[in-house]
Amino acid sequence: MIHMAHKRRSLRRTNSGFTIVELIIALVVTGLLVGALMNFVLGSLVQSTLESAQSNLLSEAQSALNIINNDIQLSSSADT
């Protein structure tokens, strides 16, 4: 009878789910993976933002040079 009760308890332990240590390890590993993924995503986002700003700046500089060029051409044709 005692052997049967002990056997039932050991069966309950094996089917009871995850231990707290296993859950903590899973949380730590998941946190590390999410942290690495966020670092990669944020780095890509910053790089994309910088490239977009640089492209906009170059476009505006080209527009300004075109305006200056047109003004110079108009001023030289006004002299003749």
CSV table of C-alpha atoms in Angstrom, one decimal:
chain,number,residue,atom,x,y,z
A,1,MET,CA,0.0,0.0,0.0
A,2,ILE,CA,2.8,2.4,0.9
A,3,HIS,CA,4.6,1.5,-2.3
A,4,MET,CA,1.4,2.4,-4.4
A,5,ALA,CA,1.1,5.8,-2.7
A,6,HIS,CA,4.8,6.6,-3.4
A,7,LYS,CA,4.4,5.5,-7.0
A,8,ARG,CA,1.4,7.9,-7.4
A,9,ARG,CA,3.4,10.8,-6.0
A,10,SER,CA,6.3,10.1,-8.3
A,11,LEU,CA,3.9,10.0,-11.3
A,12,ARG,CA,2.5,13.3,-10.3
A,13,ARG,CA,5.9,14.9,-10.2
A,14,THR,CA,6.9,13.7,-13.7
A,15,ASN,CA,3.6,15.0,-15.1
A,16,SER,CA,3.3,18.2,-13.2
A,17,GLY,CA,4.8,20.6,-15.8
A,18,PHE,CA,7.8,22.8,-15.9
A,19,THR,CA,9.9,23.6,-12.9
A,20,ILE,CA,10.6,27.2,-11.9
A,21,VAL,CA,14.2,26.8,-12.9
A,22,GLU,CA,13.2,25.7,-16.4
A,23,LEU,CA,10.8,28.7,-16.7
A,24,ILE,CA,13.5,31.1,-15.6
A,25,ILE,CA,16.0,29.7,-18.1
A,26,ALA,CA,13.4,29.9,-20.8
A,27,LEU,CA,12.6,33.5,-19.9
A,28,VAL,CA,16.3,34.5,-19.9
A,29,VAL,CA,17.0,32.8,-23.2
A,30,THR,CA,13.9,34.5,-24.7
A,31,GLY,CA,15.0,37.8,-23.4
A,32,LEU,CA,18.4,37.5,-24.8
A,33,LEU,CA,17.0,36.5,-28.2
A,34,VAL,CA,14.6,39.4,-28.2
A,35,GLY,CA,17.3,41.8,-27.1
A,36,ALA,CA,19.6,40.7,-30.0
A,37,LEU,CA,16.8,41.0,-32.5
A,38,MET,CA,15.8,44.5,-31.3
A,39,ASN,CA,19.4,45.6,-31.5
A,40,PHE,CA,19.6,44.4,-35.1
A,41,VAL,CA,16.2,46.0,-36.0
A,42,LEU,CA,17.0,49.3,-34.3
A,43,GLY,CA,20.4,49.5,-35.9
A,44,SER,CA,18.9,48.9,-39.4
A,45,LEU,CA,16.2,51.6,-38.6
A,46,VAL,CA,18.8,54.1,-37.6
A,47,GLN,CA,20.9,53.4,-40.7
A,48,SER,CA,17.9,53.7,-42.9
A,49,THR,CA,16.9,57.0,-41.3
A,50,LEU,CA,20.4,58.4,-41.8
A,51,GLU,CA,20.6,57.3,-45.5
A,52,SER,CA,17.1,58.9,-46.1
A,53,ALA,CA,18.2,62.2,-44.5
A,54,GLN,CA,21.4,62.2,-46.5
A,55,SER,CA,19.5,61.6,-49.7
A,56,ASN,CA,17.1,64.4,-48.9
A,57,LEU,CA,19.9,66.8,-48.1
A,58,LEU,CA,21.7,66.0,-51.4
A,59,SER,CA,18.4,66.5,-53.3
A,60,GLU,CA,17.8,69.8,-51.7
A,61,ALA,CA,21.4,70.9,-52.4
A,62,GLN,CA,21.0,69.9,-56.1
A,63,SER,CA,17.8,72.0,-56.3
A,64,ALA,CA,19.6,75.0,-54.7
A,65,LEU,CA,22.4,74.7,-57.2
A,66,ASN,CA,19.9,74.5,-60.1
A,67,ILE,CA,18.2,77.7,-58.8
A,68,ILE,CA,21.6,79.5,-58.5
A,69,ASN,CA,22.6,78.3,-62.0
A,70,ASN,CA,19.3,79.6,-63.5
A,71,ASP,CA,19.8,82.9,-61.7
A,72,ILE,CA,23.3,83.3,-63.1
A,73,GLN,CA,22.1,82.5,-66.6
A,74,LEU,CA,19.3,85.0,-66.3
A,75,SER,CA,21.7,87.7,-65.0
A,76,SER,CA,24.2,87.1,-67.8
A,77,SER,CA,21.4,87.3,-70.5
A,78,ALA,CA,20.1,90.5,-69.0
A,79,ASP,CA,23.5,92.2,-69.5
A,80,THR,CA,23.4,91.6,-73.3
